[in-house]
PDB file of C-alpha atoms and ligand atoms in Angstrom:
ATOM      1  CA  MET A 101     -31.404  12.809 -29.533  1.00  0.00           C
ATOM      2  CA  THR A 102     -30.740  11.408 -32.993  1.00  0.00           C
ATOM      3  CA  ASP A 103     -29.252   7.965 -33.467  1.00  0.00           C
ATOM      4  CA  ALA A 104     -26.257   9.597 -35.137  1.00  0.00           C
ATOM      5  CA  GLN A 105     -25.588  11.785 -32.086  1.00  0.00           C
ATOM      6  CA  GLU A 106     -25.990   8.808 -29.747  1.00  0.00           C
ATOM      7  CA  ARG A 107     -23.461   6.876 -31.866  1.00  0.00           C
ATOM      8  CA  ILE A 108     -20.927   9.724 -31.835  1.00  0.00           C
ATOM      9  CA  GLU A 109     -21.081   9.988 -28.040  1.00  0.00           C
ATOM     10  CA  GLN A 110     -20.890   6.226 -27.451  1.00  0.00           C
ATOM     11  CA  GLN A 111     -18.032   5.834 -29.935  1.00  0.00           C
ATOM     12  CA  LEU A 112     -15.981   8.402 -28.059  1.00  0.00           C
ATOM     13  CA  THR A 113     -16.531   6.606 -24.738  1.00  0.00           C
ATOM     14  CA  ASP A 114     -15.570   3.275 -26.323  1.00  0.00           C
ATOM     15  CA  GLU A 115     -12.468   4.798 -27.902  1.00  0.00           C
ATOM     16  CA  VAL A 116     -11.253   6.266 -24.605  1.00  0.00           C
ATOM     17  CA  VAL A 117     -11.924   3.004 -22.724  1.00  0.00           C
ATOM     18  CA  ALA A 118     -10.001   1.125 -25.430  1.00  0.00           C
ATOM     19  CA  SER A 119      -7.068   3.539 -25.075  1.00  0.00           C
ATOM     20  CA  PHE A 120      -6.370   1.978 -21.665  1.00  0.00           C
ATOM     21  CA  ALA A 121      -6.421  -1.582 -22.995  1.00  0.00           C
ATOM     22  CA  GLY A 122      -2.656  -1.766 -23.189  1.00  0.00           C
ATOM     23  CA  ALA A 123      -2.078  -0.900 -19.517  1.00  0.00           C
ATOM     24  CA  PRO A 124       0.114  -3.703 -18.148  1.00  0.00           C
ATOM     25  CA  ASP A 125      -1.487  -3.403 -14.694  1.00  0.00           C
ATOM     26  CA  PRO A 126      -4.962  -5.022 -14.957  1.00  0.00           C
ATOM     27  CA  ARG A 127      -6.283  -3.116 -11.941  1.00  0.00           C
ATOM     28  CA  LEU A 128      -5.265   0.236 -13.444  1.00  0.00           C
ATOM     29  CA  ARG A 129      -6.936  -0.821 -16.689  1.00  0.00           C
ATOM     30  CA  GLU A 130     -10.131  -1.667 -14.784  1.00  0.00           C
ATOM     31  CA  LEU A 131     -10.088   1.598 -12.805  1.00  0.00           C
ATOM     32  CA  MET A 132      -9.474   3.828 -15.821  1.00  0.00           C
ATOM     33  CA  GLY A 133     -12.044   2.014 -17.928  1.00  0.00           C
ATOM     34  CA  ALA A 134     -14.758   2.287 -15.271  1.00  0.00           C
ATOM     35  CA  LEU A 135     -13.850   5.904 -14.495  1.00  0.00           C
ATOM     36  CA  THR A 136     -14.150   6.780 -18.178  1.00  0.00           C
ATOM     37  CA  ARG A 137     -17.504   5.024 -18.563  1.00  0.00           C
ATOM     38  CA  HIS A 138     -19.022   6.654 -15.467  1.00  0.00           C
ATOM     39  CA  LEU A 139     -17.609  10.109 -16.208  1.00  0.00           C
ATOM     40  CA  HIS A 140     -18.847  10.052 -19.780  1.00  0.00           C
ATOM     41  CA  ALA A 141     -22.245   8.753 -18.622  1.00  0.00           C
ATOM     42  CA  PHE A 142     -22.468  11.671 -16.171  1.00  0.00           C
ATOM     43  CA  ILE A 143     -21.586  14.244 -18.841  1.00  0.00           C
ATOM     44  CA  ARG A 144     -24.113  12.730 -21.221  1.00  0.00           C
ATOM     45  CA  GLU A 145     -26.866  12.357 -18.618  1.00  0.00           C
ATOM     46  CA  VAL A 146     -26.756  15.981 -17.460  1.00  0.00           C
ATOM     47  CA  ARG A 147     -25.853  17.316 -20.943  1.00  0.00           C
ATOM     48  CA  LEU A 148     -22.968  19.218 -19.315  1.00  0.00           C
ATOM     49  CA  SER A 149     -22.538  22.728 -20.750  1.00  0.00           C
ATOM     50  CA  GLU A 150     -19.069  23.999 -21.625  1.00  0.00           C
ATOM     51  CA  GLN A 151     -19.531  26.737 -19.043  1.00  0.00           C
ATOM     52  CA  GLU A 152     -20.307  24.140 -16.364  1.00  0.00           C
ATOM     53  CA  TRP A 153     -17.255  22.118 -17.425  1.00  0.00           C
ATOM     54  CA  LYS A 154     -15.094  25.261 -17.035  1.00  0.00           C
ATOM     55  CA  HIS A 155     -16.661  25.946 -13.650  1.00  0.00           C
ATOM     56  CA  ALA A 156     -15.747  22.419 -12.521  1.00  0.00           C
ATOM     57  CA  ILE A 157     -12.154  22.896 -13.716  1.00  0.00           C
ATOM     58  CA  ASP A 158     -11.945  26.223 -11.854  1.00  0.00           C
ATOM     59  CA  PHE A 159     -13.328  24.532  -8.725  1.00  0.00           C
ATOM     60  CA  LEU A 160     -10.709  21.770  -8.843  1.00  0.00           C
ATOM     61  CA  THR A 161      -7.974  24.310  -9.573  1.00  0.00           C
ATOM     62  CA  ALA A 162      -8.973  26.329  -6.503  1.00  0.00           C
ATOM     63  CA  ALA A 163      -9.011  23.135  -4.412  1.00  0.00           C
ATOM     64  CA  GLY A 164      -5.505  22.357  -5.618  1.00  0.00           C
ATOM     65  CA  HIS A 165      -4.196  25.850  -4.861  1.00  0.00           C
ATOM     66  CA  LEU A 166      -5.531  25.650  -1.305  1.00  0.00           C
ATOM     67  CA  THR A 167      -4.106  22.200  -0.624  1.00  0.00           C
ATOM     68  CA  ASP A 168      -0.782  21.815   1.163  1.00  0.00           C
ATOM     69  CA  ASP A 169       0.511  19.623   3.978  1.00  0.00           C
ATOM     70  CA  ARG A 170      -1.759  21.358   6.523  1.00  0.00           C
ATOM     71  CA  ARG A 171      -4.932  21.757   4.443  1.00  0.00           C
ATOM     72  CA  GLN A 172      -6.399  19.021   2.263  1.00  0.00           C
ATOM     73  CA  GLU A 173      -9.297  20.384   0.230  1.00  0.00           C
ATOM     74  CA  PHE A 174      -9.618  17.205  -1.862  1.00  0.00           C
ATOM     75  CA  ILE A 175     -10.252  15.052   1.225  1.00  0.00           C
ATOM     76  CA  LEU A 176     -12.927  17.545   2.270  1.00  0.00           C
ATOM     77  CA  LEU A 177     -14.490  17.283  -1.181  1.00  0.00           C
ATOM     78  CA  SER A 178     -14.472  13.492  -0.992  1.00  0.00           C
ATOM     79  CA  ASP A 179     -15.997  13.717   2.499  1.00  0.00           C
ATOM     80  CA  VAL A 180     -18.898  16.026   1.628  1.00  0.00           C
ATOM     81  CA  LEU A 181     -19.707  13.942  -1.458  1.00  0.00           C
ATOM     82  CA  GLY A 182     -19.941  10.818   0.719  1.00  0.00           C
ATOM     83  CA  ALA A 183     -17.121   9.279  -1.339  1.00  0.00           C
ATOM     84  CA  SER A 184     -14.975   8.825   1.771  1.00  0.00           C
ATOM     85  CA  MET A 185     -17.754   7.014   3.635  1.00  0.00           C
ATOM     86  CA  GLN A 186     -18.568   4.868   0.588  1.00  0.00           C
ATOM     87  CA  THR A 187     -14.900   3.837   0.426  1.00  0.00           C
ATOM     88  CA  VAL A 188     -15.030   3.040   4.157  1.00  0.00           C
ATOM     89  CA  ALA A 189     -18.166   0.928   3.560  1.00  0.00           C
ATOM     90  CA  VAL A 190     -16.596  -1.027   0.703  1.00  0.00           C
ATOM     91  CA  ASN A 191     -13.419  -1.726   2.674  1.00  0.00           C
ATOM     92  CA  ASN A 192     -14.924  -2.526   6.081  1.00  0.00           C
ATOM     93  CA  GLU A 193     -17.644  -5.052   5.457  1.00  0.00           C
ATOM     94  CA  ALA A 194     -19.625  -5.979   8.571  1.00  0.00           C
ATOM     95  CA  TYR A 195     -17.848  -8.864  10.302  1.00  0.00           C
ATOM     96  CA  ARG A 196     -19.562 -10.551  13.257  1.00  0.00           C
ATOM     97  CA  ASP A 197     -19.697  -7.947  16.061  1.00  0.00           C
ATOM     98  CA  ALA A 198     -16.643  -5.960  14.911  1.00  0.00           C
ATOM     99  CA  THR A 199     -16.822  -2.247  15.709  1.00  0.00           C
ATOM    100  CA  GLU A 200     -17.975  -0.156  12.762  1.00  0.00           C
ATOM    101  CA  ALA A 201     -15.555   2.103  10.940  1.00  0.00           C
ATOM    102  CA  THR A 202     -16.095   5.690   9.915  1.00  0.00           C
ATOM    103  CA  VAL A 203     -14.403   8.519   8.069  1.00  0.00           C
ATOM    104  CA  PHE A 204     -10.674   9.196   8.628  1.00  0.00           C
ATOM    105  CA  GLY A 205     -10.790  12.953   8.041  1.00  0.00           C
ATOM    106  CA  PRO A 206      -7.830  15.192   7.237  1.00  0.00           C
ATOM    107  CA  PHE A 207      -6.487  15.821  10.748  1.00  0.00           C
ATOM    108  CA  PHE A 208      -4.639  12.632  11.653  1.00  0.00           C
ATOM    109  CA  VAL A 209      -0.906  13.239  12.208  1.00  0.00           C
ATOM    110  CA  GLU A 210       1.752  10.511  12.335  1.00  0.00           C
ATOM    111  CA  ASP A 211       4.026  10.247  15.384  1.00  0.00           C
ATOM    112  CA  SER A 212       1.571  11.533  17.968  1.00  0.00           C
ATOM    113  CA  PRO A 213       2.878  11.686  21.548  1.00  0.00           C
ATOM    114  CA  MET A 214       2.860   8.400  23.461  1.00  0.00           C
ATOM    115  CA  ILE A 215       0.798   9.043  26.577  1.00  0.00           C
ATOM    116  CA  GLY A 216       0.590   5.645  28.256  1.00  0.00           C
ATOM    117  CA  ASN A 217      -2.515   4.330  29.982  1.00  0.00           C
ATOM    118  CA  GLY A 218      -4.194   6.947  32.133  1.00  0.00           C
ATOM    119  CA  GLY A 219      -2.352   9.775  30.366  1.00  0.00           C
ATOM    120  CA  ASP A 220      -3.930  12.924  28.917  1.00  0.00           C
ATOM    121  CA  ILE A 221      -4.063  13.633  25.167  1.00  0.00           C
ATOM    122  CA  ALA A 222      -5.277  17.216  25.729  1.00  0.00           C
ATOM    123  CA  PHE A 223      -1.810  18.691  26.381  1.00  0.00           C
ATOM    124  CA  GLY A 224      -3.519  21.915  27.407  1.00  0.00           C
ATOM    125  CA  ALA A 225      -6.250  22.005  24.730  1.00  0.00           C
ATOM    126  CA  PRO A 226      -9.216  23.926  26.161  1.00  0.00           C
ATOM    127  CA  GLY A 227     -12.275  21.882  27.081  1.00  0.00           C
ATOM    128  CA  THR A 228     -14.080  19.922  29.787  1.00  0.00           C
ATOM    129  CA  PRO A 229     -11.907  17.053  31.012  1.00  0.00           C
ATOM    130  CA  CYS A 230     -13.193  13.708  29.827  1.00  0.00           C
ATOM    131  CA  TRP A 231     -12.144  10.221  30.994  1.00  0.00           C
ATOM    132  CA  VAL A 232     -12.453   7.475  28.374  1.00  0.00           C
ATOM    133  CA  GLU A 233     -11.934   3.798  29.140  1.00  0.00           C
ATOM    134  CA  GLY A 234     -12.562   0.542  27.344  1.00  0.00           C
ATOM    135  CA  THR A 235     -11.101  -2.658  26.034  1.00  0.00           C
ATOM    136  CA  VAL A 236      -9.903  -4.006  22.718  1.00  0.00           C
ATOM    137  CA  ARG A 237     -11.053  -7.580  21.908  1.00  0.00           C
ATOM    138  CA  ASP A 238     -11.250  -9.815  18.867  1.00  0.00           C
ATOM    139  CA  THR A 239     -14.548 -11.201  17.593  1.00  0.00           C
ATOM    140  CA  ASP A 240     -14.092 -14.342  19.721  1.00  0.00           C
ATOM    141  CA  GLY A 241     -14.028 -12.100  22.787  1.00  0.00           C
ATOM    142  CA  HIS A 242     -10.311 -12.538  23.517  1.00  0.00           C
ATOM    143  CA  PRO A 243      -8.578  -9.437  24.893  1.00  0.00           C
ATOM    144  CA  VAL A 244      -6.029  -7.928  22.530  1.00  0.00           C
ATOM    145  CA  ALA A 245      -2.914  -6.916  24.451  1.00  0.00           C
ATOM    146  CA  GLY A 246      -0.481  -4.403  22.942  1.00  0.00           C
ATOM    147  CA  ALA A 247      -2.982  -2.932  20.461  1.00  0.00           C
ATOM    148  CA  ARG A 248      -2.011   0.596  19.481  1.00  0.00           C
ATOM    149  CA  VAL A 249      -4.815   3.041  20.228  1.00  0.00           C
ATOM    150  CA  GLU A 250      -4.445   6.420  18.480  1.00  0.00           C
ATOM    151  CA  VAL A 251      -6.796   9.186  19.562  1.00  0.00           C
ATOM    152  CA  TRP A 252      -7.261  12.689  18.142  1.00  0.00           C
ATOM    153  CA  GLU A 253      -9.802  15.460  18.523  1.00  0.00           C
ATOM    154  CA  ALA A 254     -10.627  19.142  18.117  1.00  0.00           C
ATOM    155  CA  ASP A 255     -10.494  21.427  21.149  1.00  0.00           C
ATOM    156  CA  GLU A 256     -13.658  23.006  22.569  1.00  0.00           C
ATOM    157  CA  ASP A 257     -13.233  25.918  20.142  1.00  0.00           C
ATOM    158  CA  GLY A 258     -13.602  23.453  17.283  1.00  0.00           C
ATOM    159  CA  PHE A 259      -9.997  23.441  16.049  1.00  0.00           C
ATOM    160  CA  TYR A 260      -7.392  20.713  15.712  1.00  0.00           C
ATOM    161  CA  ASP A 261      -3.846  21.626  16.687  1.00  0.00           C
ATOM    162  CA  VAL A 262      -2.746  21.637  13.020  1.00  0.00           C
ATOM    163  CA  GLN A 263      -5.282  24.367  12.270  1.00  0.00           C
ATOM    164  CA  TYR A 264      -3.370  26.816  14.473  1.00  0.00           C
ATOM    165  CA  THR A 265      -0.428  28.652  12.976  1.00  0.00           C
ATOM    166  CA  ASP A 266       1.906  27.806  15.874  1.00  0.00           C
ATOM    167  CA  SER A 267       3.387  24.334  16.132  1.00  0.00           C
ATOM    168  CA  ARG A 268       1.424  23.126  19.155  1.00  0.00           C
ATOM    169  CA  VAL A 269       0.718  19.406  19.511  1.00  0.00           C
ATOM    170  CA  THR A 270      -2.543  19.104  21.441  1.00  0.00           C
ATOM    171  CA  GLY A 271      -5.597  16.872  21.373  1.00  0.00           C
ATOM    172  CA  ARG A 272      -3.740  13.821  20.107  1.00  0.00           C
ATOM    173  CA  GLY A 273      -1.777  10.897  21.470  1.00  0.00           C
ATOM    174  CA  HIS A 274      -1.431   7.136  21.503  1.00  0.00           C
ATOM    175  CA  LEU A 275      -1.176   4.316  24.005  1.00  0.00           C
ATOM    176  CA  PHE A 276      -1.062   0.509  24.024  1.00  0.00           C
ATOM    177  CA  THR A 277      -3.613  -1.826  25.571  1.00  0.00           C
ATOM    178  CA  GLU A 278      -2.692  -3.803  28.665  1.00  0.00           C
ATOM    179  CA  ASP A 279      -2.750  -7.612  29.041  1.00  0.00           C
ATOM    180  CA  ASP A 280      -6.514  -7.606  29.639  1.00  0.00           C
ATOM    181  CA  GLY A 281      -7.025  -5.466  26.498  1.00  0.00           C
ATOM    182  CA  GLY A 282      -7.838  -2.423  28.651  1.00  0.00           C
ATOM    183  CA  PHE A 283      -7.072   1.204  27.870  1.00  0.00           C
ATOM    184  CA  ARG A 284      -7.903   4.478  29.568  1.00  0.00           C
ATOM    185  CA  PHE A 285      -7.005   8.102  29.047  1.00  0.00           C
ATOM    186  CA  TRP A 286      -8.030  11.699  29.603  1.00  0.00           C
ATOM    187  CA  CYS A 287      -9.085  13.988  26.748  1.00  0.00           C
ATOM    188  CA  VAL A 288     -11.541  16.882  26.434  1.00  0.00           C
ATOM    189  CA  LEU A 289     -15.266  16.438  25.888  1.00  0.00           C
ATOM    190  CA  PRO A 290     -15.799  16.564  22.096  1.00  0.00           C
ATOM    191  CA  THR A 291     -17.957  19.428  20.797  1.00  0.00           C
ATOM    192  CA  PRO A 292     -19.515  19.961  17.344  1.00  0.00           C
ATOM    193  CA  TYR A 293     -17.351  21.918  14.907  1.00  0.00           C
ATOM    194  CA  PRO A 294     -17.450  22.962  11.260  1.00  0.00           C
ATOM    195  CA  ILE A 295     -15.184  21.343   8.717  1.00  0.00           C
ATOM    196  CA  PRO A 296     -12.963  24.008   7.126  1.00  0.00           C
ATOM    197  CA  HIS A 297     -15.408  25.897   4.918  1.00  0.00           C
ATOM    198  CA  ASP A 298     -13.522  28.975   3.776  1.00  0.00           C
ATOM    199  CA  GLY A 299     -12.558  27.376   0.446  1.00  0.00           C
ATOM    200  CA  PRO A 300     -14.267  25.932  -2.626  1.00  0.00           C
ATOM    201  CA  VAL A 301     -15.828  23.043  -0.675  1.00  0.00           C
ATOM    202  CA  GLY A 302     -17.379  25.536   1.764  1.00  0.00           C
ATOM    203  CA  ALA A 303     -18.683  27.550  -1.207  1.00  0.00           C
ATOM    204  CA  LEU A 304     -20.258  24.385  -2.621  1.00  0.00           C
ATOM    205  CA  LEU A 305     -21.955  23.628   0.728  1.00  0.00           C
ATOM    206  CA  ALA A 306     -23.274  27.199   0.918  1.00  0.00           C
ATOM    207  CA  ALA A 307     -24.588  27.026  -2.659  1.00  0.00           C
ATOM    208  CA  VAL A 308     -26.641  23.932  -1.829  1.00  0.00           C
ATOM    209  CA  HIS A 309     -27.697  25.186   1.633  1.00  0.00           C
ATOM    210  CA  ARG A 310     -25.794  22.480   3.511  1.00  0.00           C
ATOM    211  CA  SER A 311     -24.199  23.020   6.894  1.00  0.00           C
ATOM    212  CA  PRO A 312     -20.457  22.377   7.361  1.00  0.00           C
ATOM    213  CA  MET A 313     -21.017  21.158  10.953  1.00  0.00           C
ATOM    214  CA  ARG A 314     -19.819  17.777  12.171  1.00  0.00           C
ATOM    215  CA  ALA A 315     -21.436  16.038  15.125  1.00  0.00           C
ATOM    216  CA  ALA A 316     -19.159  16.015  18.207  1.00  0.00           C
ATOM    217  CA  HIS A 317     -16.751  13.091  18.045  1.00  0.00           C
ATOM    218  CA  LEU A 318     -13.475  11.609  19.207  1.00  0.00           C
ATOM    219  CA  HIS A 319     -11.299   9.900  16.575  1.00  0.00           C
ATOM    220  CA  PHE A 320      -9.738   6.466  17.097  1.00  0.00           C
ATOM    221  CA  MET A 321      -7.405   4.326  15.062  1.00  0.00           C
ATOM    222  CA  VAL A 322      -6.757   0.900  16.576  1.00  0.00           C
ATOM    223  CA  THR A 323      -4.095  -1.390  15.135  1.00  0.00           C
ATOM    224  CA  ALA A 324      -3.064  -4.872  16.231  1.00  0.00           C
ATOM    225  CA  ALA A 325      -1.199  -7.728  14.571  1.00  0.00           C
ATOM    226  CA  LYS A 326      -3.347 -10.087  12.454  1.00  0.00           C
ATOM    227  CA  LEU A 327      -6.475  -7.952  12.957  1.00  0.00           C
ATOM    228  CA  ARG A 328      -8.164  -5.429  10.669  1.00  0.00           C
ATOM    229  CA  THR A 329      -7.124  -1.859  11.444  1.00  0.00           C
ATOM    230  CA  LEU A 330     -10.089   0.106  12.722  1.00  0.00           C
ATOM    231  CA  VAL A 331     -10.481   3.813  11.951  1.00  0.00           C
ATOM    232  CA  THR A 332     -13.521   5.171  13.705  1.00  0.00           C
ATOM    233  CA  HIS A 333     -15.001   7.783  16.062  1.00  0.00           C
ATOM    234  CA  ILE A 334     -17.279   7.795  19.034  1.00  0.00           C
ATOM    235  CA  PHE A 335     -20.073  10.365  19.033  1.00  0.00           C
ATOM    236  CA  VAL A 336     -21.628  12.144  22.015  1.00  0.00           C
ATOM    237  CA  GLU A 337     -25.168  10.899  22.644  1.00  0.00           C
ATOM    238  CA  ASP A 338     -26.560  14.214  23.902  1.00  0.00           C
ATOM    239  CA  ASP A 339     -25.134  16.303  21.056  1.00  0.00           C
ATOM    240  CA  PRO A 340     -28.035  18.124  19.300  1.00  0.00           C
ATOM    241  CA  GLN A 341     -25.977  18.144  16.078  1.00  0.00           C
ATOM    242  CA  LEU A 342     -26.583  14.375  15.830  1.00  0.00           C
ATOM    243  CA  LYS A 343     -30.211  15.058  14.962  1.00  0.00           C
ATOM    244  CA  ILE A 344     -29.381  17.948  12.620  1.00  0.00           C
ATOM    245  CA  GLY A 345     -26.872  15.875  10.682  1.00  0.00           C
ATOM    246  CA  ASP A 346     -23.176  15.355  10.061  1.00  0.00           C
ATOM    247  CA  SER A 347     -21.685  17.131   7.054  1.00  0.00           C
ATOM    248  CA  VAL A 348     -19.561  14.119   6.064  1.00  0.00           C
ATOM    249  CA  PHE A 349     -22.121  11.333   6.720  1.00  0.00           C
ATOM    250  CA  GLY A 350     -19.914   9.725   9.370  1.00  0.00           C
ATOM    251  CA  VAL A 351     -22.459   8.884  12.085  1.00  0.00           C
ATOM    252  CA  LYS A 352     -23.401   5.264  12.800  1.00  0.00           C
ATOM    253  CA  GLU A 353     -25.828   4.407  15.574  1.00  0.00           C
ATOM    254  CA  SER A 354     -23.441   1.869  17.144  1.00  0.00           C
ATOM    255  CA  LEU A 355     -20.795   4.577  17.590  1.00  0.00           C
ATOM    256  CA  VAL A 356     -23.013   6.946  19.592  1.00  0.00           C
ATOM    257  CA  LYS A 357     -21.944   6.695  23.243  1.00  0.00           C
ATOM    258  CA  ARG A 358     -23.109   8.129  26.512  1.00  0.00           C
ATOM    259  CA  PHE A 359     -20.735  10.750  27.911  1.00  0.00           C
ATOM    260  CA  THR A 360     -21.839  11.011  31.528  1.00  0.00           C
ATOM    261  CA  GLU A 361     -21.469  14.341  33.290  1.00  0.00           C
ATOM    262  CA  GLN A 362     -19.644  14.193  36.616  1.00  0.00           C
ATOM    263  CA  PRO A 363     -20.384  17.206  38.829  1.00  0.00           C
ATOM    264  CA  ALA A 364     -17.491  19.131  40.352  1.00  0.00           C
ATOM    265  CA  GLY A 365     -16.174  17.273  43.367  1.00  0.00           C
ATOM    266  CA  THR A 366     -16.817  13.772  41.928  1.00  0.00           C
ATOM    267  CA  PRO A 367     -13.594  11.823  42.555  1.00  0.00           C
ATOM    268  CA  ALA A 368     -11.732  11.000  39.340  1.00  0.00           C
ATOM    269  CA  PRO A 369     -11.081   7.289  38.577  1.00  0.00           C
ATOM    270  CA  ASP A 370      -7.313   7.774  38.785  1.00  0.00           C
ATOM    271  CA  GLY A 371      -7.335  10.205  41.703  1.00  0.00           C
ATOM    272  CA  ARG A 372      -6.633  13.218  39.468  1.00  0.00           C
ATOM    273  CA  GLU A 373      -7.294  16.471  41.284  1.00  0.00           C
ATOM    274  CA  LEU A 374      -9.865  18.450  39.256  1.00  0.00           C
ATOM    275  CA  GLY A 375     -10.603  21.132  41.855  1.00  0.00           C
ATOM    276  CA  ASP A 376     -13.928  22.814  41.192  1.00  0.00           C
ATOM    277  CA  ARG A 377     -14.228  21.529  37.624  1.00  0.00           C
ATOM    278  CA  ALA A 378     -16.977  19.219  36.400  1.00  0.00           C
ATOM    279  CA  TRP A 379     -15.807  16.426  34.119  1.00  0.00           C
ATOM    280  CA  THR A 380     -17.304  13.680  31.954  1.00  0.00           C
ATOM    281  CA  ARG A 381     -16.666  10.014  31.319  1.00  0.00           C
ATOM    282  CA  ALA A 382     -17.378   7.575  28.495  1.00  0.00           C
ATOM    283  CA  ARG A 383     -16.765   3.910  27.719  1.00  0.00           C
ATOM    284  CA  PHE A 384     -15.769   2.461  24.360  1.00  0.00           C
ATOM    285  CA  ASP A 385     -15.270  -1.278  23.943  1.00  0.00           C
ATOM    286  CA  VAL A 386     -13.607  -2.010  20.640  1.00  0.00           C
ATOM    287  CA  VAL A 387     -13.957  -5.278  18.725  1.00  0.00           C
ATOM    288  CA  LEU A 388     -11.494  -5.833  15.889  1.00  0.00           C
ATOM    289  CA  ALA A 389     -12.305  -7.989  12.860  1.00  0.00           C
ATOM    290  CA  GLU A 390      -9.847 -10.491  11.439  1.00  0.00           C
ATOM    291  CA  ALA A 391      -7.481  -8.990   8.907  1.00  0.00           C
ATOM    292  CA  PRO A 392      -8.575  -9.632   5.318  1.00  0.00           C
ATOM    293  CA  ALA A 393      -6.664 -12.448   3.602  1.00  0.00           C
ATOM    294  CA  GLN A 394      -3.688 -11.152   1.608  1.00  0.00           C
ATOM    295  CA  THR A 395      -4.282 -11.308  -2.125  1.00  0.00           C
TER     296      THR A 395
HETATM  297  C1  BEZ B 116     -12.759  15.240  11.014  1.00  0.00           C
HETATM  298  O1  BEZ B 116     -13.550  14.613  11.664  1.00  0.00           O
HETATM  299  O2  BEZ B 116     -11.715  15.546  11.548  1.00  0.00           O
HETATM  300  C2  BEZ B 116     -13.120  15.648   9.639  1.00  0.00           C
HETATM  301  C3  BEZ B 116     -13.696  14.744   8.815  1.00  0.00           C
HETATM  302  C4  BEZ B 116     -14.043  15.129   7.534  1.00  0.00           C
HETATM  303  C5  BEZ B 116     -13.785  16.419   7.113  1.00  0.00           C
HETATM  304  C6  BEZ B 116     -13.182  17.335   7.976  1.00  0.00           C
HETATM  305  C7  BEZ B 116     -12.856  16.947   9.256  1.00  0.00           C
HETATM  306 FE1   FE B 117     -12.809  15.270  13.578  1.00  0.00          FE
END
């Protein structure tokens, strides 16, 4: 490239960065400046063709058209690019033995049913019954009473309730920890499922020969006063998808848990009558970090 061309390209970047200099909010100024520098560097590095630029615009337009309050194609895009997990990493620095965070995903719904300890979040979702118990503690080992534990999951067919066209509320609920920090509930054994891949993000995955499958997992969000909110999952140790890979890069070794099979006839911990059904059980002990200092 000639020096003159190099100068033209750099001048444009500098001019656009400077155009944000008057933003009264210093953080917005920083974000827009850095975004401009990185975006221009990308375009210059790959020598983006006008056809490729148009293709990218069409891709984003299609993502926008598909997005509504039940389908969020932009979160999926962020997830498959690892941008969601990088944001999780930046915002959840390792703190003593605090439980690791992972991707939020697009299927959390506010105001889930309150189930109470020992309740069942399945609400009829198909799947093998699964008993999950654990505690919430702080990093000094003190039990956290009254922590809100939100849980959500896909059914054994791989769908969240919001992916059905009826208005069912299944596979989600919340409860509060007891004085000793303990919690326990029924759900269904998580199974691997594909992220929605019938839109532009799915087309991108297909074009690069990547699978849309997620390793089997159960979502948690744990909130308690003065402690850092934890958004995470637990993964099923025996799931073969763990070795194949997770389409949104969400797996962390510390979050892989044993889900132990309980043959039909094994008494349930709470006396629930399961008839001739086998069930499973898992344990998840949560450690919450201190909340970051307010800036
Ligand atoms: C989920 O685990 O629910 C999820 C995460 C990322 C993309 C799609 C789904
Ligand atoms: Fe999920």
